[in-house]
N, CA, C and O atoms as a GROMACS GRO file, in nm:
protein
  304
    1UNK      N    1  19.666 -11.490   4.447
    1UNK     CA    2  19.565 -11.388   4.425
    1UNK      C    3  19.467 -11.433   4.316
    1UNK      O    4  19.348 -11.403   4.324
    2UNK      N    5  19.516 -11.504   4.215
    2UNK     CA    6  19.429 -11.549   4.106
    2UNK      C    7  19.314 -11.633   4.159
    2UNK      O    8  19.200 -11.619   4.113
    3UNK      N    9  19.343 -11.720   4.254
    3UNK     CA   10  19.239 -11.805   4.312
    3UNK      C   11  19.132 -11.721   4.381
    3UNK      O   12  19.013 -11.750   4.370
    4UNK      N   13  19.174 -11.616   4.454
    4UNK     CA   14  19.079 -11.529   4.522
    4UNK      C   15  18.991 -11.454   4.422
    4UNK      O   16  18.870 -11.441   4.442
    5UNK      N   17  19.052 -11.406   4.313
    5UNK     CA   18  18.976 -11.335   4.210
    5UNK      C   19  18.871 -11.428   4.149
    5UNK      O   20  18.755 -11.390   4.134
    6UNK      N   21  18.912 -11.548   4.115
    6UNK     CA   22  18.818 -11.644   4.057
    6UNK      C   23  18.706 -11.678   4.155
    6UNK      O   24  18.592 -11.698   4.115
    7UNK      N   25  18.739 -11.685   4.283
    7UNK     CA   26  18.638 -11.712   4.385
    7UNK      C   27  18.536 -11.598   4.392
    7UNK      O   28  18.416 -11.623   4.400
    8UNK      N   29  18.584 -11.472   4.390
    8UNK     CA   30  18.492 -11.358   4.392
    8UNK      C   31  18.401 -11.361   4.269
    8UNK      O   32  18.281 -11.335   4.280
    9UNK      N   33  18.457 -11.392   4.153
    9UNK     CA   34  18.376 -11.396   4.031
    9UNK      C   35  18.274 -11.510   4.036
    9UNK      O   36  18.160 -11.494   3.990
   10UNK      N   37  18.313 -11.623   4.089
   10UNK     CA   38  18.221 -11.736   4.103
   10UNK      C   39  18.107 -11.699   4.198
   10UNK      O   40  17.991 -11.729   4.171
   11UNK      N   41  18.140 -11.634   4.308
   11UNK     CA   42  18.039 -11.590   4.404
   11UNK      C   43  17.945 -11.487   4.340
   11UNK      O   44  17.824 -11.490   4.362
   12UNK      N   45  18.002 -11.396   4.261
   12UNK     CA   46  17.920 -11.295   4.193
   12UNK      C   47  17.821 -11.361   4.097
   12UNK      O   48  17.704 -11.323   4.092
   13UNK      N   49  17.869 -11.459   4.023
   13UNK     CA   50  17.781 -11.530   3.930
   13UNK      C   51  17.670 -11.604   4.004
   13UNK      O   52  17.555 -11.604   3.961
   14UNK      N   53  17.705 -11.667   4.114
   14UNK     CA   54  17.607 -11.739   4.196
   14UNK      C   55  17.501 -11.642   4.250
   14UNK      O   56  17.382 -11.672   4.248
   15UNK      N   57  17.546 -11.526   4.299
   15UNK     CA   58  17.452 -11.426   4.350
   15UNK      C   59  17.362 -11.372   4.239
   15UNK      O   60  17.244 -11.346   4.262
   16UNK      N   61  17.417 -11.355   4.120
   16UNK     CA   62  17.338 -11.309   4.006
   16UNK      C   63  17.229 -11.410   3.971
   16UNK      O   64  17.115 -11.373   3.944
   17UNK      N   65  17.265 -11.537   3.971
   17UNK     CA   66  17.166 -11.642   3.944
   17UNK      C   67  17.054 -11.641   4.047
   17UNK      O   68  16.937 -11.653   4.012
   18UNK      N   69  17.091 -11.626   4.174
   18UNK     CA   70  16.989 -11.619   4.280
   18UNK      C   71  16.898 -11.497   4.260
   18UNK      O   72  16.776 -11.506   4.275
   19UNK      N   73  16.959 -11.384   4.227
   19UNK     CA   74  16.882 -11.262   4.206
   19UNK      C   75  16.781 -11.279   4.094
   19UNK      O   76  16.666 -11.236   4.105
   20UNK      N   77  16.823 -11.342   3.985
   20UNK     CA   78  16.733 -11.360   3.872
   20UNK      C   79  16.618 -11.453   3.905
   20UNK      O   80  16.505 -11.432   3.861
   21UNK      N   81  16.645 -11.556   3.983
   21UNK     CA   82  16.537 -11.647   4.027
   21UNK      C   83  16.437 -11.571   4.114
   21UNK      O   84  16.316 -11.582   4.095
   22UNK      N   85  16.489 -11.494   4.208
   22UNK     CA   86  16.402 -11.417   4.297
   22UNK      C   87  16.322 -11.312   4.220
   22UNK      O   88  16.204 -11.291   4.247
   23UNK      N   89  16.387 -11.247   4.126
   23UNK     CA   90  16.318 -11.146   4.045
   23UNK      C   91  16.204 -11.210   3.966
   23UNK      O   92  16.094 -11.156   3.959
   24UNK      N   93  16.232 -11.326   3.908
   24UNK     CA   94  16.129 -11.399   3.833
   24UNK      C   95  16.012 -11.441   3.919
   24UNK      O   96  15.900 -11.459   3.870
   25UNK      N   97  16.036 -11.458   4.049
   25UNK     CA   98  15.931 -11.495   4.144
   25UNK      C   99  15.865 -11.373   4.206
   25UNK      O  100  15.780 -11.384   4.295
   26UNK      N  101  15.905 -11.255   4.159
   26UNK     CA  102  15.856 -11.127   4.210
   26UNK      C  103  15.891 -11.104   4.357
   26UNK      O  104  15.822 -11.031   4.427
   27UNK      N  105  15.998 -11.168   4.403
   27UNK     CA  106  16.051 -11.144   4.538
   27UNK      C  107  16.157 -11.035   4.523
   27UNK      O  108  16.277 -11.061   4.534
   28UNK      N  109  16.110 -10.914   4.499
   28UNK     CA  110  16.199 -10.805   4.460
   28UNK      C  111  16.298 -10.763   4.568
   28UNK      O  112  16.411 -10.725   4.536
   29UNK      N  113  16.258 -10.769   4.694
   29UNK     CA  114  16.351 -10.730   4.801
   29UNK      C  115  16.471 -10.824   4.804
   29UNK      O  116  16.585 -10.780   4.820
   30UNK      N  117  16.447 -10.952   4.790
   30UNK     CA  118  16.556 -11.050   4.787
   30UNK      C  119  16.639 -11.036   4.661
   30UNK      O  120  16.762 -11.050   4.664
   31UNK      N  121  16.573 -11.008   4.549
   31UNK     CA  122  16.644 -10.991   4.422
   31UNK      C  123  16.740 -10.874   4.429
   31UNK      O  124  16.856 -10.885   4.387
   32UNK      N  125  16.693 -10.762   4.483
   32UNK     CA  126  16.779 -10.644   4.495
   32UNK      C  127  16.900 -10.674   4.582
   32UNK      O  128  17.011 -10.633   4.549
   33UNK      N  129  16.880 -10.744   4.691
   33UNK     CA  130  16.991 -10.781   4.780
   33UNK      C  131  17.097 -10.860   4.704
   33UNK      O  132  17.216 -10.830   4.712
   34UNK      N  133  17.054 -10.962   4.629
   34UNK     CA  134  17.151 -11.046   4.560
   34UNK      C  135  17.211 -10.978   4.436
   34UNK      O  136  17.325 -11.007   4.400
   35UNK      N  137  17.136 -10.888   4.371
   35UNK     CA  138  17.197 -10.809   4.263
   35UNK      C  139  17.309 -10.722   4.320
   35UNK      O  140  17.416 -10.711   4.262
   36UNK      N  141  17.282 -10.661   4.435
   36UNK     CA  142  17.383 -10.578   4.501
   36UNK      C  143  17.507 -10.661   4.534
   36UNK      O  144  17.620 -10.618   4.510
   37UNK      N  145  17.486 -10.778   4.590
   37UNK     CA  146  17.598 -10.866   4.624
   37UNK      C  147  17.678 -10.905   4.500
   37UNK      O  148  17.801 -10.909   4.504
   38UNK      N  149  17.609 -10.933   4.391
   38UNK     CA  150  17.677 -10.973   4.267
   38UNK      C  151  17.765 -10.860   4.214
   38UNK      O  152  17.879 -10.883   4.175
   39UNK      N  153  17.712 -10.739   4.214
   39UNK     CA  154  17.789 -10.624   4.166
   39UNK      C  155  17.910 -10.600   4.257
   39UNK      O  156  18.021 -10.580   4.208
   40UNK      N  157  17.887 -10.602   4.387
   40UNK     CA  158  17.997 -10.579   4.481
   40UNK      C  159  18.109 -10.681   4.461
   40UNK      O  160  18.226 -10.644   4.458
   41UNK      N  161  18.075 -10.806   4.449
   41UNK     CA  162  18.176 -10.911   4.436
   41UNK      C  163  18.250 -10.903   4.302
   41UNK      O  164  18.370 -10.927   4.296
   42UNK      N  165  18.179 -10.868   4.196
   42UNK     CA  166  18.245 -10.851   4.066
   42UNK      C  167  18.342 -10.734   4.071
   42UNK      O  168  18.453 -10.742   4.018
   43UNK      N  169  18.300 -10.623   4.134
   43UNK     CA  170  18.389 -10.508   4.148
   43UNK      C  171  18.510 -10.541   4.234
   43UNK      O  172  18.621 -10.494   4.207
   44UNK      N  173  18.490 -10.620   4.339
   44UNK     CA  174  18.603 -10.660   4.423
   44UNK      C  175  18.704 -10.742   4.342
   44UNK      O  176  18.825 -10.725   4.359
   45UNK      N  177  18.656 -10.829   4.256
   45UNK     CA  178  18.746 -10.908   4.172
   45UNK      C  179  18.827 -10.815   4.080
   45UNK      O  180  18.948 -10.832   4.065
   46UNK      N  181  18.760 -10.718   4.018
   46UNK     CA  182  18.830 -10.623   3.932
   46UNK      C  183  18.930 -10.540   4.011
   46UNK      O  184  19.040 -10.512   3.963
   47UNK      N  185  18.892 -10.500   4.132
   47UNK     CA  186  18.981 -10.423   4.219
   47UNK      C  187  19.108 -10.504   4.247
   47UNK      O  188  19.219 -10.450   4.242
   48UNK      N  189  19.092 -10.631   4.276
   48UNK     CA  190  19.206 -10.716   4.307
   48UNK      C  191  19.296 -10.734   4.185
   48UNK      O  192  19.418 -10.742   4.198
   49UNK      N  193  19.237 -10.741   4.067
   49UNK     CA  194  19.317 -10.752   3.945
   49UNK      C  195  19.396 -10.623   3.923
   49UNK      O  196  19.516 -10.627   3.893
   50UNK      N  197  19.329 -10.509   3.938
   50UNK     CA  198  19.393 -10.381   3.910
   50UNK      C  199  19.495 -10.339   4.015
   50UNK      O  200  19.604 -10.293   3.981
   51UNK      N  201  19.461 -10.356   4.142
   51UNK     CA  202  19.547 -10.304   4.249
   51UNK      C  203  19.627 -10.412   4.323
   51UNK      O  204  19.711 -10.380   4.407
   52UNK      N  205  19.601 -10.537   4.292
   52UNK     CA  206  19.673 -10.649   4.354
   52UNK      C  207  19.663 -10.650   4.506
   52UNK      O  208  19.758 -10.683   4.576
   53UNK      N  209  19.545 -10.612   4.554
   53UNK     CA  210  19.519 -10.617   4.698
   53UNK      C  211  19.370 -10.634   4.722
   53UNK      O  212  19.288 -10.609   4.633
   54UNK      N  213  19.336 -10.676   4.842
   54UNK     CA  214  19.196 -10.691   4.880
   54UNK      C  215  19.138 -10.553   4.905
   54UNK      O  216  19.200 -10.472   4.974
   55UNK      N  217  19.021 -10.523   4.851
   55UNK     CA  218  18.960 -10.391   4.872
   55UNK      C  219  18.936 -10.364   5.020
   55UNK      O  220  18.893 -10.452   5.094
   56UNK      N  221  18.964 -10.240   5.064
   56UNK     CA  222  18.945 -10.206   5.204
   56UNK      C  223  18.802 -10.167   5.240
   56UNK      O  224  18.774 -10.134   5.355
   57UNK      N  225  18.711 -10.171   5.143
   57UNK     CA  226  18.576 -10.120   5.164
   57UNK      C  227  18.474 -10.209   5.092
   57UNK      O  228  18.508 -10.276   4.994
   58UNK      N  229  18.351 -10.210   5.142
   58UNK     CA  230  18.243 -10.288   5.081
   58UNK      C  231  18.150 -10.203   4.995
   58UNK      O  232  18.059 -10.255   4.932
   59UNK      N  233  18.173 -10.073   4.993
   59UNK     CA  234  18.085  -9.982   4.922
   59UNK      C  235  18.101  -9.995   4.770
   59UNK      O  236  18.212  -9.986   4.717
   60UNK      N  237  17.989 -10.016   4.702
   60UNK     CA  238  17.992 -10.023   4.556
   60UNK      C  239  18.039  -9.890   4.498
   60UNK      O  240  18.116  -9.888   4.402
   61UNK      N  241  17.994  -9.780   4.556
   61UNK     CA  242  18.035  -9.647   4.508
   61UNK      C  243  18.186  -9.631   4.522
   61UNK      O  244  18.252  -9.586   4.428
   62UNK      N  245  18.241  -9.666   4.638
   62UNK     CA  246  18.386  -9.658   4.660
   62UNK      C  247  18.460  -9.740   4.556
   62UNK      O  248  18.554  -9.691   4.492
   63UNK      N  249  18.418  -9.866   4.538
   63UNK     CA  250  18.486  -9.955   4.444
   63UNK      C  251  18.476  -9.902   4.301
   63UNK      O  252  18.574  -9.902   4.227
   64UNK      N  253  18.358  -9.856   4.262
   64UNK     CA  254  18.338  -9.803   4.127
   64UNK      C  255  18.425  -9.680   4.102
   64UNK      O  256  18.484  -9.667   3.995
   65UNK      N  257  18.433  -9.591   4.200
   65UNK     CA  258  18.516  -9.471   4.184
   65UNK      C  259  18.664  -9.508   4.174
   65UNK      O  260  18.735  -9.454   4.089
   66UNK      N  261  18.710  -9.598   4.259
   66UNK     CA  262  18.851  -9.640   4.255
   66UNK      C  263  18.884  -9.706   4.122
   66UNK      O  264  18.996  -9.693   4.071
   67UNK      N  265  18.788  -9.778   4.064
   67UNK     CA  266  18.808  -9.846   3.937
   67UNK      C  267  18.779  -9.757   3.816
   67UNK      O  268  18.792  -9.799   3.702
   68UNK      N  269  18.738  -9.633   3.845
   68UNK     CA  270  18.707  -9.534   3.741
   68UNK      C  271  18.594  -9.578   3.648
   68UNK      O  272  18.597  -9.556   3.527
   69UNK      N  273  18.495  -9.640   3.709
   69UNK     CA  274  18.373  -9.674   3.634
   69UNK      C  275  18.303  -9.542   3.602
   69UNK      O  276  18.289  -9.458   3.691
   70UNK      N  277  18.260  -9.520   3.478
   70UNK     CA  278  18.190  -9.395   3.446
   70UNK      C  279  18.073  -9.372   3.542
   70UNK      O  280  17.991  -9.461   3.566
   71UNK      N  281  18.066  -9.250   3.595
   71UNK     CA  282  17.967  -9.219   3.698
   71UNK      C  283  17.823  -9.244   3.654
   71UNK      O  284  17.740  -9.282   3.736
   72UNK      N  285  17.794  -9.225   3.526
   72UNK     CA  286  17.656  -9.246   3.480
   72UNK      C  287  17.612  -9.392   3.492
   72UNK      O  288  17.492  -9.421   3.486
   73UNK      N  289  17.706  -9.483   3.510
   73UNK     CA  290  17.671  -9.624   3.529
   73UNK      C  291  17.632  -9.659   3.672
   73UNK      O  292  17.570  -9.762   3.695
   74UNK      N  293  17.668  -9.572   3.768
   74UNK     CA  294  17.636  -9.607   3.906
   74UNK      C  295  17.567  -9.496   3.984
   74UNK      O  296  17.538  -9.513   4.102
   75UNK      N  297  17.540  -9.384   3.921
   75UNK     CA  298  17.469  -9.278   3.993
   75UNK      C  299  17.324  -9.274   3.947
   75UNK      O  300  17.292  -9.303   3.832
   76UNK      N  301  17.237  -9.239   4.039
   76UNK     CA  302  17.095  -9.240   4.008
   76UNK      C  303  17.043  -9.105   3.987
   76UNK      O  304  16.924  -9.088   3.960
   0.00000   0.00000   0.00000
């Protein structure tokens, strides 16, 4: 499981780097996509650490609620 968690975190970091490059180029639609991917993958890694299983859902809201992330951090 440790290898999978590290892989999710590596992917999240890679997606974050892509998002920042796109944002700097004012390609905002692409930046938003990769920011979303980075958050989702980081939350999946945390989910796997906490629950010792692969998350059954791709929803950031689902993952954040299961991980008890304070709602003000993910609600608009």
